[in-house]
Amino acid sequence: MKNISILLVLVLLFSSCDDLFEPALENNRGLEAMYNEPTYAQGILANGYLLLPYSSAPNSDVATDDAVTNDNANDYLAMATGSWTANSNPMSQWQARRNAIQYLNLFLANVDQVVWSKDEVINTMYYDRLKGEALGLRALQMYHLLLTHGGWTQDGRLLGVPVLTEPENAASDFNLPRNTFQESVDQIMADAEDAIELLPLDYGDIANAQVPQKYQALGVTNAGDYNRVNGNHMRGRITARIVEAVRAQVALLSASPAYSAGTEVTWEDAANHAATVLDRIGGVSGLAENGGTWYVKEEVDNLASGATPAEIIWRGDVGQSITLEADNFPPSLFGLGRVNPTQNLVDAFPMVNGYPISDPASGFDPANPYADRDPRLSKYIVLNESVQGPNNSVIVTGTYGTNNDALNRESGRSTRTGYYLRKLLRKDCNPNPEFNTEQKHYNARIRYTEIFLAYAEAANEAWGPTGTGGNAYSAYDVIKAIRERAGIGIDNDDEYLDMVNGDKDAMRQLIRNERRLELCFENHRFWDLRRWKVANLNETARGLQIEKPGSTLIYTPINVEARDYKDYMYHGPIPYGEVQKWTNLEQNAGW
C-alpha cells in the first residue's frame, strides 16, 4: 500500500510537468488518461485504501464504560459528557466514506476500458482482481458509513444511507434521499458477493498446478503469469477472505437488537456468514494460540512482508513508531497517560476459576482485588504496583505514590481511574527524549477472534448455547476455546461456563462480556453497546482510589466521569450541514 501511495504521488507530479515546457489550459488530467496508463488508474483505486476507516489508537473507547481520558480537550470526552450534536460529531464518517466511495465509483465506471496488459489473458486477471478490490472496498466503506449513520426516523422507519453506485459529477442530483437500511445492506452484500467471486482467497505465489480453474480454462498454465497479478507482492490488499469477514460484520450489525426490527437479516444468517470465515481455518481448532496478544514483540518483529499472524485476517502496514507509548505510558516513563481503563472494565474480568467477581463462588477478595484474576487483566491493564516500560519500572497508581503516576497527581498526565493502558503497547519502546526508542507496530483491522465472537453471539441467539444449525461448533464451543486460551477455568474445567450452558440469556451476557474483554481498546465497545441497545452506554465511569496509611492497602471505589447520552443516541446523526443543504436528506430521530 505504501507503493500505491508513492505511485499516486508520482503520477500527480508528472502530470503537472506540462507547464514546464509550454502553458497548459488546465493543470488537471482527464479520466480518459487512465485507459492507457494502469498506474494512473490504480492511483484512483488507491484512494479506497488511503481512506480506510481504521484507527490504531483506542479513540472511541474513552467514550464508553471501558475508559476515560485525562485530556480535557478530547472530542470523545466532550461527546460522552453531553456535547454530542449533529454538527459536533467526532464519530462522523459521512465525508470520508463518501469520498472513498466516489473514487471507487470512478474506478469502477472506467475499469473495463483500461489496458492492464497487452496479453489478453493477463489483462483479464488484472481486470478481475482490480474490479474485485474496488467492489470489496466499496462494500467495506459503505458498511462503516451505515454503522455510523444508519438509524430510525421520527416516523419509525429504519433508514440507511444514499446508495451510490455511479460517480457523481457536476450534472448529478445531489439532493438524494436516504435508502432504507435494508436496501443499504442489500447493496453491500451484492458488492461483497461480486468481490468474492472476482478476488483470490489470499494473495501468494503458487505452483503451476495451483492456477485457478477459471484461468486454466483461459489458457493460463504458467504460474508465473498468475503470480505476476496475484502473487506475494500483492499481500496487504483486500481479498475474498477479508470481504467474507466484512460480510459477517454487516450481518451481525443488521441482526442486532437496535436494527433487527427494520431488516430481513436473521441471527441464523449472521452465524452462517461468520462460519464461512471460520471454517476456512478449521473452526474452533483454528483459534490462534497467541491471538490475545497479537501486538507483542514476538508476534510483530519477525513478520514477513505482507504476511499475517494466525490471529489476523487483515492488518495495516508494519511501521516503526512510538506514538501509542508516548501517548499512553505513565508519566514516569515519559508518557501522557491518555487512556485510563475504568474500574467498570476491571470488574468485568472474572476470577481465574471462571466465575464473575460478583458470584460468591468466585473467591474474590475486595481487600486483595487483583489476586487470582483472569490473566488477561494484567496483560491489558497496568495495575497498581505492576511493572511497565523497557526497564520494568514499578508503577504506583495509589495516592501513596511518590511521582505523577499516582491518581490525579497532575492534570493532563496522571491517571484519573487508578489504571493505565497496557494493551497495544510495546514495553520495549522508550519515549524518554534521551532515547526515543521506536519499535514495530501494526493496526489489526479484522481479527479472527472478532469473527469467532460474532459467531458465538449469533449462534446463541439462533440456536441456543449448544445448537449448531448444521455447523460443526456451537456458541458454547467457541466461548470455551476462547476462555481456555486466556487461562480461564483450567483447574475446574470452567464450571461457570457449564452452569450457563443451558440458559440462552445467561450465555448472552457471558458472550458479550467475553467480547468486551477480548476486543477492549480496539474501538469495538462503543458500537457494540449501541447495536445491543443496552444501558451501559450511560454508565458512570468509575475508578479505584488506593491508600496506604500504614502497611495495609485500602481500596475505595470512586466515580470518575458521569456520562450524558440520550436514548436517541443509540443511532448517530446525519451531519447537520448536510441536512441543511439537502431537503430530501432525512435526519435520524432526536437529532
PDB file of N, CA, C and O in Angstrom, residues 301-360:
ATOM      1  N   ASP A 301       7.838  -8.618  15.302  1.00  0.00           N
ATOM      2  CA  ASP A 301       9.182  -8.344  14.799  1.00  0.00           C
ATOM      3  C   ASP A 301       9.619  -9.257  13.661  1.00  0.00           C
ATOM      4  O   ASP A 301      10.399  -8.851  12.799  1.00  0.00           O
ATOM      5  N   ASN A 302       9.154 -10.495  13.665  1.00  0.00           N
ATOM      6  CA  ASN A 302       9.592 -11.437  12.639  1.00  0.00           C
ATOM      7  C   ASN A 302       8.549 -11.664  11.551  1.00  0.00           C
ATOM      8  O   ASN A 302       8.606 -12.652  10.820  1.00  0.00           O
ATOM      9  N   LEU A 303       7.622 -10.744  11.443  1.00  0.00           N
ATOM     10  CA  LEU A 303       6.543 -10.882  10.477  1.00  0.00           C
ATOM     11  C   LEU A 303       7.061 -10.568   9.071  1.00  0.00           C
ATOM     12  O   LEU A 303       7.600  -9.494   8.813  1.00  0.00           O
ATOM     13  N   ALA A 304       6.912 -11.522   8.168  1.00  0.00           N
ATOM     14  CA  ALA A 304       7.364 -11.322   6.788  1.00  0.00           C
ATOM     15  C   ALA A 304       6.525 -10.251   6.106  1.00  0.00           C
ATOM     16  O   ALA A 304       5.385  -9.991   6.489  1.00  0.00           O
ATOM     17  N   SER A 305       7.102  -9.644   5.085  1.00  0.00           N
ATOM     18  CA  SER A 305       6.415  -8.575   4.362  1.00  0.00           C
ATOM     19  C   SER A 305       5.055  -9.031   3.855  1.00  0.00           C
ATOM     20  O   SER A 305       4.943 -10.003   3.116  1.00  0.00           O
ATOM     21  N   GLY A 306       4.005  -8.332   4.285  1.00  0.00           N
ATOM     22  CA  GLY A 306       2.660  -8.646   3.834  1.00  0.00           C
ATOM     23  C   GLY A 306       2.015  -9.830   4.509  1.00  0.00           C
ATOM     24  O   GLY A 306       0.809 -10.056   4.363  1.00  0.00           O
ATOM     25  N   ALA A 307       2.776 -10.620   5.258  1.00  0.00           N
ATOM     26  CA  ALA A 307       2.224 -11.807   5.914  1.00  0.00           C
ATOM     27  C   ALA A 307       1.420 -11.401   7.145  1.00  0.00           C
ATOM     28  O   ALA A 307       1.611 -10.327   7.712  1.00  0.00           O
ATOM     29  N   THR A 308       0.505 -12.270   7.546  1.00  0.00           N
ATOM     30  CA  THR A 308      -0.302 -12.004   8.736  1.00  0.00           C
ATOM     31  C   THR A 308      -0.121 -13.134   9.744  1.00  0.00           C
ATOM     32  O   THR A 308       0.011 -14.297   9.362  1.00  0.00           O
ATOM     33  N   PRO A 309      -0.123 -12.811  11.047  1.00  0.00           N
ATOM     34  CA  PRO A 309      -0.123 -13.861  12.056  1.00  0.00           C
ATOM     35  C   PRO A 309      -1.411 -14.674  11.978  1.00  0.00           C
ATOM     36  O   PRO A 309      -2.386 -14.262  11.335  1.00  0.00           O
ATOM     37  N   ALA A 310      -1.441 -15.801  12.652  1.00  0.00           N
ATOM     38  CA  ALA A 310      -2.608 -16.682  12.601  1.00  0.00           C
ATOM     39  C   ALA A 310      -3.870 -16.006  13.116  1.00  0.00           C
ATOM     40  O   ALA A 310      -4.978 -16.382  12.738  1.00  0.00           O
ATOM     41  N   GLU A 311      -3.735 -14.998  13.953  1.00  0.00           N
ATOM     42  CA  GLU A 311      -4.892 -14.316  14.539  1.00  0.00           C
ATOM     43  C   GLU A 311      -5.520 -13.299  13.597  1.00  0.00           C
ATOM     44  O   GLU A 311      -6.688 -12.951  13.736  1.00  0.00           O
ATOM     45  N   ILE A 312      -4.775 -12.827  12.621  1.00  0.00           N
ATOM     46  CA  ILE A 312      -5.174 -11.639  11.877  1.00  0.00           C
ATOM     47  C   ILE A 312      -5.722 -11.984  10.494  1.00  0.00           C
ATOM     48  O   ILE A 312      -5.072 -12.680   9.708  1.00  0.00           O
ATOM     49  N   ILE A 313      -6.914 -11.477  10.194  1.00  0.00           N
ATOM     50  CA  ILE A 313      -7.486 -11.604   8.862  1.00  0.00           C
ATOM     51  C   ILE A 313      -6.951 -10.499   7.955  1.00  0.00           C
ATOM     52  O   ILE A 313      -6.616 -10.743   6.799  1.00  0.00           O
ATOM     53  N   TRP A 314      -6.858  -9.295   8.489  1.00  0.00           N
ATOM     54  CA  TRP A 314      -6.355  -8.168   7.704  1.00  0.00           C
ATOM     55  C   TRP A 314      -5.661  -7.209   8.648  1.00  0.00           C
ATOM     56  O   TRP A 314      -6.156  -6.923   9.742  1.00  0.00           O
ATOM     57  N   ARG A 315      -4.525  -6.720   8.230  1.00  0.00           N
ATOM     58  CA  ARG A 315      -3.775  -5.772   9.045  1.00  0.00           C
ATOM     59  C   ARG A 315      -3.267  -4.621   8.195  1.00  0.00           C
ATOM     60  O   ARG A 315      -3.226  -4.691   6.958  1.00  0.00           O
ATOM     61  N   GLY A 316      -2.843  -3.564   8.872  1.00  0.00           N
ATOM     62  CA  GLY A 316      -2.188  -2.457   8.198  1.00  0.00           C
ATOM     63  C   GLY A 316      -0.701  -2.720   8.066  1.00  0.00           C
ATOM     64  O   GLY A 316      -0.187  -3.775   8.474  1.00  0.00           O
ATOM     65  N   ASP A 317       0.005  -1.760   7.507  1.00  0.00           N
ATOM     66  CA  ASP A 317       1.448  -1.895   7.326  1.00  0.00           C
ATOM     67  C   ASP A 317       2.154  -1.938   8.671  1.00  0.00           C
ATOM     68  O   ASP A 317       1.738  -1.290   9.637  1.00  0.00           O
ATOM     69  N   VAL A 318       3.268  -2.671   8.716  1.00  0.00           N
ATOM     70  CA  VAL A 318       4.143  -2.649   9.887  1.00  0.00           C
ATOM     71  C   VAL A 318       5.052  -1.438   9.766  1.00  0.00           C
ATOM     72  O   VAL A 318       5.664  -1.207   8.717  1.00  0.00           O
ATOM     73  N   GLY A 319       5.136  -0.653  10.823  1.00  0.00           N
ATOM     74  CA  GLY A 319       5.997   0.526  10.792  1.00  0.00           C
ATOM     75  C   GLY A 319       6.610   0.812  12.145  1.00  0.00           C
ATOM     76  O   GLY A 319       6.057   0.433  13.194  1.00  0.00           O
ATOM     77  N   GLN A 320       7.749   1.434  12.144  1.00  0.00           N
ATOM     78  CA  GLN A 320       8.420   1.838  13.381  1.00  0.00           C
ATOM     79  C   GLN A 320       7.681   3.029  13.974  1.00  0.00           C
ATOM     80  O   GLN A 320       7.414   4.012  13.280  1.00  0.00           O
ATOM     81  N   SER A 321       7.354   2.943  15.249  1.00  0.00           N
ATOM     82  CA  SER A 321       6.574   4.014  15.861  1.00  0.00           C
ATOM     83  C   SER A 321       6.741   3.985  17.372  1.00  0.00           C
ATOM     84  O   SER A 321       7.132   2.972  17.956  1.00  0.00           O
ATOM     85  N   ILE A 322       6.441   5.118  17.973  1.00  0.00           N
ATOM     86  CA  ILE A 322       6.427   5.216  19.435  1.00  0.00           C
ATOM     87  C   ILE A 322       5.219   6.016  19.910  1.00  0.00           C
ATOM     88  O   ILE A 322       5.073   6.315  21.096  1.00  0.00           O
ATOM     89  N   THR A 323       4.314   6.317  18.984  1.00  0.00           N
ATOM     90  CA  THR A 323       3.193   7.210  19.282  1.00  0.00           C
ATOM     91  C   THR A 323       2.288   6.664  20.380  1.00  0.00           C
ATOM     92  O   THR A 323       1.920   7.388  21.323  1.00  0.00           O
ATOM     93  N   LEU A 324       1.894   5.385  20.271  1.00  0.00           N
ATOM     94  CA  LEU A 324       0.987   4.819  21.270  1.00  0.00           C
ATOM     95  C   LEU A 324       1.612   4.854  22.658  1.00  0.00           C
ATOM     96  O   LEU A 324       0.934   5.147  23.657  1.00  0.00           O
ATOM     97  N   GLU A 325       2.894   4.561  22.733  1.00  0.00           N
ATOM     98  CA  GLU A 325       3.573   4.547  24.026  1.00  0.00           C
ATOM     99  C   GLU A 325       3.746   5.957  24.580  1.00  0.00           C
ATOM    100  O   GLU A 325       3.535   6.199  25.780  1.00  0.00           O
ATOM    101  N   ALA A 326       4.120   6.897  23.722  1.00  0.00           N
ATOM    102  CA  ALA A 326       4.270   8.283  24.180  1.00  0.00           C
ATOM    103  C   ALA A 326       2.942   8.848  24.677  1.00  0.00           C
ATOM    104  O   ALA A 326       2.895   9.639  25.616  1.00  0.00           O
ATOM    105  N   ASP A 327       1.856   8.420  24.055  1.00  0.00           N
ATOM    106  CA  ASP A 327       0.534   8.876  24.473  1.00  0.00           C
ATOM    107  C   ASP A 327       0.043   8.203  25.748  1.00  0.00           C
ATOM    108  O   ASP A 327      -0.687   8.821  26.533  1.00  0.00           O
ATOM    109  N   ASN A 328       0.436   6.938  25.964  1.00  0.00           N
ATOM    110  CA  ASN A 328      -0.250   6.145  26.990  1.00  0.00           C
ATOM    111  C   ASN A 328       0.618   5.563  28.099  1.00  0.00           C
ATOM    112  O   ASN A 328       0.076   5.052  29.076  1.00  0.00           O
ATOM    113  N   PHE A 329       1.939   5.611  27.970  1.00  0.00           N
ATOM    114  CA  PHE A 329       2.771   5.224  29.106  1.00  0.00           C
ATOM    115  C   PHE A 329       2.497   6.173  30.280  1.00  0.00           C
ATOM    116  O   PHE A 329       2.114   7.335  30.080  1.00  0.00           O
ATOM    117  N   PRO A 330       2.725   5.713  31.508  1.00  0.00           N
ATOM    118  CA  PRO A 330       2.586   6.606  32.671  1.00  0.00           C
ATOM    119  C   PRO A 330       3.608   7.743  32.608  1.00  0.00           C
ATOM    120  O   PRO A 330       4.619   7.651  31.905  1.00  0.00           O
ATOM    121  N   PRO A 331       3.369   8.822  33.332  1.00  0.00           N
ATOM    122  CA  PRO A 331       4.274   9.979  33.296  1.00  0.00           C
ATOM    123  C   PRO A 331       5.724   9.643  33.642  1.00  0.00           C
ATOM    124  O   PRO A 331       6.644  10.224  33.058  1.00  0.00           O
ATOM    125  N   SER A 332       5.951   8.729  34.590  1.00  0.00           N
ATOM    126  CA  SER A 332       7.324   8.395  34.975  1.00  0.00           C
ATOM    127  C   SER A 332       8.100   7.760  33.833  1.00  0.00           C
ATOM    128  O   SER A 332       9.339   7.747  33.851  1.00  0.00           O
ATOM    129  N   LEU A 333       7.396   7.260  32.815  1.00  0.00           N
ATOM    130  CA  LEU A 333       8.027   6.677  31.636  1.00  0.00           C
ATOM    131  C   LEU A 333       7.920   7.626  30.442  1.00  0.00           C
ATOM    132  O   LEU A 333       7.996   7.197  29.293  1.00  0.00           O
ATOM    133  N   PHE A 334       7.735   8.927  30.738  1.00  0.00           N
ATOM    134  CA  PHE A 334       7.683   9.981  29.719  1.00  0.00           C
ATOM    135  C   PHE A 334       6.464   9.844  28.805  1.00  0.00           C
ATOM    136  O   PHE A 334       6.504  10.249  27.642  1.00  0.00           O
ATOM    137  N   GLY A 335       5.383   9.278  29.346  1.00  0.00           N
ATOM    138  CA  GLY A 335       4.139   9.191  28.608  1.00  0.00           C
ATOM    139  C   GLY A 335       3.122  10.205  29.112  1.00  0.00           C
ATOM    140  O   GLY A 335       3.320  10.844  30.152  1.00  0.00           O
ATOM    141  N   LEU A 336       2.033  10.323  28.352  1.00  0.00           N
ATOM    142  CA  LEU A 336       0.962  11.249  28.721  1.00  0.00           C
ATOM    143  C   LEU A 336      -0.190  10.567  29.452  1.00  0.00           C
ATOM    144  O   LEU A 336      -1.124  11.229  29.886  1.00  0.00           O
ATOM    145  N   GLY A 337      -0.144   9.243  29.556  1.00  0.00           N
ATOM    146  CA  GLY A 337      -1.176   8.512  30.290  1.00  0.00           C
ATOM    147  C   GLY A 337      -2.582   8.765  29.799  1.00  0.00           C
ATOM    148  O   GLY A 337      -3.532   8.804  30.597  1.00  0.00           O
ATOM    149  N   ARG A 338      -2.777   8.913  28.497  1.00  0.00           N
ATOM    150  CA  ARG A 338      -4.039   9.415  27.956  1.00  0.00           C
ATOM    151  C   ARG A 338      -5.240   8.511  28.223  1.00  0.00           C
ATOM    152  O   ARG A 338      -6.299   8.978  28.647  1.00  0.00           O
ATOM    153  N   VAL A 339      -5.136   7.225  27.927  1.00  0.00           N
ATOM    154  CA  VAL A 339      -6.282   6.319  28.059  1.00  0.00           C
ATOM    155  C   VAL A 339      -6.212   5.624  29.414  1.00  0.00           C
ATOM    156  O   VAL A 339      -5.280   4.876  29.698  1.00  0.00           O
ATOM    157  N   ASN A 340      -7.217   5.883  30.242  1.00  0.00           N
ATOM    158  CA  ASN A 340      -7.270   5.300  31.593  1.00  0.00           C
ATOM    159  C   ASN A 340      -8.390   4.275  31.673  1.00  0.00           C
ATOM    160  O   ASN A 340      -9.571   4.642  31.671  1.00  0.00           O
ATOM    161  N   PRO A 341      -8.069   2.976  31.720  1.00  0.00           N
ATOM    162  CA  PRO A 341      -9.109   1.960  31.875  1.00  0.00           C
ATOM    163  C   PRO A 341      -9.916   2.209  33.140  1.00  0.00           C
ATOM    164  O   PRO A 341      -9.409   2.713  34.142  1.00  0.00           O
ATOM    165  N   THR A 342     -11.184   1.861  33.100  1.00  0.00           N
ATOM    166  CA  THR A 342     -12.083   2.102  34.225  1.00  0.00           C
ATOM    167  C   THR A 342     -12.163   0.896  35.157  1.00  0.00           C
ATOM    168  O   THR A 342     -11.844  -0.236  34.787  1.00  0.00           O
ATOM    169  N   GLN A 343     -12.669   1.165  36.365  1.00  0.00           N
ATOM    170  CA  GLN A 343     -12.971   0.078  37.280  1.00  0.00           C
ATOM    171  C   GLN A 343     -14.101  -0.774  36.719  1.00  0.00           C
ATOM    172  O   GLN A 343     -14.162  -1.983  36.956  1.00  0.00           O
ATOM    173  N   ASN A 344     -14.985  -0.166  35.935  1.00  0.00           N
ATOM    174  CA  ASN A 344     -16.068  -0.917  35.284  1.00  0.00           C
ATOM    175  C   ASN A 344     -15.487  -2.067  34.476  1.00  0.00           C
ATOM    176  O   ASN A 344     -15.973  -3.202  34.538  1.00  0.00           O
ATOM    177  N   LEU A 345     -14.460  -1.758  33.678  1.00  0.00           N
ATOM    178  CA  LEU A 345     -13.830  -2.796  32.857  1.00  0.00           C
ATOM    179  C   LEU A 345     -13.065  -3.783  33.725  1.00  0.00           C
ATOM    180  O   LEU A 345     -13.147  -5.002  33.509  1.00  0.00           O
ATOM    181  N   VAL A 346     -12.328  -3.298  34.697  1.00  0.00           N
ATOM    182  CA  VAL A 346     -11.568  -4.189  35.580  1.00  0.00           C
ATOM    183  C   VAL A 346     -12.498  -5.190  36.252  1.00  0.00           C
ATOM    184  O   VAL A 346     -12.192  -6.396  36.351  1.00  0.00           O
ATOM    185  N   ASP A 347     -13.666  -4.728  36.686  1.00  0.00           N
ATOM    186  CA  ASP A 347     -14.621  -5.622  37.340  1.00  0.00           C
ATOM    187  C   ASP A 347     -15.200  -6.660  36.391  1.00  0.00           C
ATOM    188  O   ASP A 347     -15.739  -7.682  36.832  1.00  0.00           O
ATOM    189  N   ALA A 348     -15.117  -6.409  35.083  1.00  0.00           N
ATOM    190  CA  ALA A 348     -15.661  -7.352  34.100  1.00  0.00           C
ATOM    191  C   ALA A 348     -14.769  -8.581  33.916  1.00  0.00           C
ATOM    192  O   ALA A 348     -15.232  -9.610  33.419  1.00  0.00           O
ATOM    193  N   PHE A 349     -13.500  -8.481  34.319  1.00  0.00           N
ATOM    194  CA  PHE A 349     -12.620  -9.643  34.222  1.00  0.00           C
ATOM    195  C   PHE A 349     -12.962 -10.623  35.347  1.00  0.00           C
ATOM    196  O   PHE A 349     -12.995 -10.232  36.521  1.00  0.00           O
ATOM    197  N   PRO A 350     -13.229 -11.872  35.025  1.00  0.00           N
ATOM    198  CA  PRO A 350     -13.604 -12.837  36.056  1.00  0.00           C
ATOM    199  C   PRO A 350     -12.403 -13.282  36.881  1.00  0.00           C
ATOM    200  O   PRO A 350     -11.267 -12.842  36.647  1.00  0.00           O
ATOM    201  N   MET A 351     -12.662 -14.160  37.820  1.00  0.00           N
ATOM    202  CA  MET A 351     -11.577 -14.827  38.522  1.00  0.00           C
ATOM    203  C   MET A 351     -10.997 -15.907  37.603  1.00  0.00           C
ATOM    204  O   MET A 351     -11.629 -16.311  36.624  1.00  0.00           O
ATOM    205  N   VAL A 352      -9.838 -16.385  37.931  1.00  0.00           N
ATOM    206  CA  VAL A 352      -9.198 -17.388  37.075  1.00  0.00           C
ATOM    207  C   VAL A 352     -10.004 -18.681  37.044  1.00  0.00           C
ATOM    208  O   VAL A 352      -9.895 -19.472  36.098  1.00  0.00           O
ATOM    209  N   ASN A 353     -10.864 -18.889  38.052  1.00  0.00           N
ATOM    210  CA  ASN A 353     -11.710 -20.087  38.046  1.00  0.00           C
ATOM    211  C   ASN A 353     -12.934 -19.933  37.143  1.00  0.00           C
ATOM    212  O   ASN A 353     -13.754 -20.847  37.041  1.00  0.00           O
ATOM    213  N   GLY A 354     -13.074 -18.758  36.524  1.00  0.00           N
ATOM    214  CA  GLY A 354     -14.139 -18.544  35.549  1.00  0.00           C
ATOM    215  C   GLY A 354     -15.362 -17.849  36.072  1.00  0.00           C
ATOM    216  O   GLY A 354     -16.213 -17.407  35.295  1.00  0.00           O
ATOM    217  N   TYR A 355     -15.506 -17.717  37.393  1.00  0.00           N
ATOM    218  CA  TYR A 355     -16.687 -17.086  37.972  1.00  0.00           C
ATOM    219  C   TYR A 355     -16.544 -15.558  37.969  1.00  0.00           C
ATOM    220  O   TYR A 355     -15.459 -15.037  38.228  1.00  0.00           O
ATOM    221  N   PRO A 356     -17.627 -14.834  37.684  1.00  0.00           N
ATOM    222  CA  PRO A 356     -17.589 -13.367  37.832  1.00  0.00           C
ATOM    223  C   PRO A 356     -17.281 -13.004  39.271  1.00  0.00           C
ATOM    224  O   PRO A 356     -17.628 -13.745  40.204  1.00  0.00           O
ATOM    225  N   ILE A 357     -16.660 -11.850  39.470  1.00  0.00           N
ATOM    226  CA  ILE A 357     -16.274 -11.491  40.836  1.00  0.00           C
ATOM    227  C   ILE A 357     -17.495 -11.245  41.708  1.00  0.00           C
ATOM    228  O   ILE A 357     -17.393 -11.254  42.942  1.00  0.00           O
ATOM    229  N   SER A 358     -18.666 -11.047  41.112  1.00  0.00           N
ATOM    230  CA  SER A 358     -19.901 -10.833  41.875  1.00  0.00           C
ATOM    231  C   SER A 358     -20.497 -12.137  42.384  1.00  0.00           C
ATOM    232  O   SER A 358     -21.398 -12.120  43.224  1.00  0.00           O
ATOM    233  N   ASP A 359     -19.997 -13.270  41.902  1.00  0.00           N
ATOM    234  CA  ASP A 359     -20.533 -14.576  42.308  1.00  0.00           C
ATOM    235  C   ASP A 359     -19.822 -15.038  43.583  1.00  0.00           C
ATOM    236  O   ASP A 359     -18.589 -15.045  43.647  1.00  0.00           O
ATOM    237  N   PRO A 360     -20.575 -15.434  44.613  1.00  0.00           N
ATOM    238  CA  PRO A 360     -19.947 -15.889  45.863  1.00  0.00           C
ATOM    239  C   PRO A 360     -18.970 -17.040  45.658  1.00  0.00           C
ATOM    240  O   PRO A 360     -18.031 -17.210  46.447  1.00  0.00           O
TER     241      PRO A 360
END
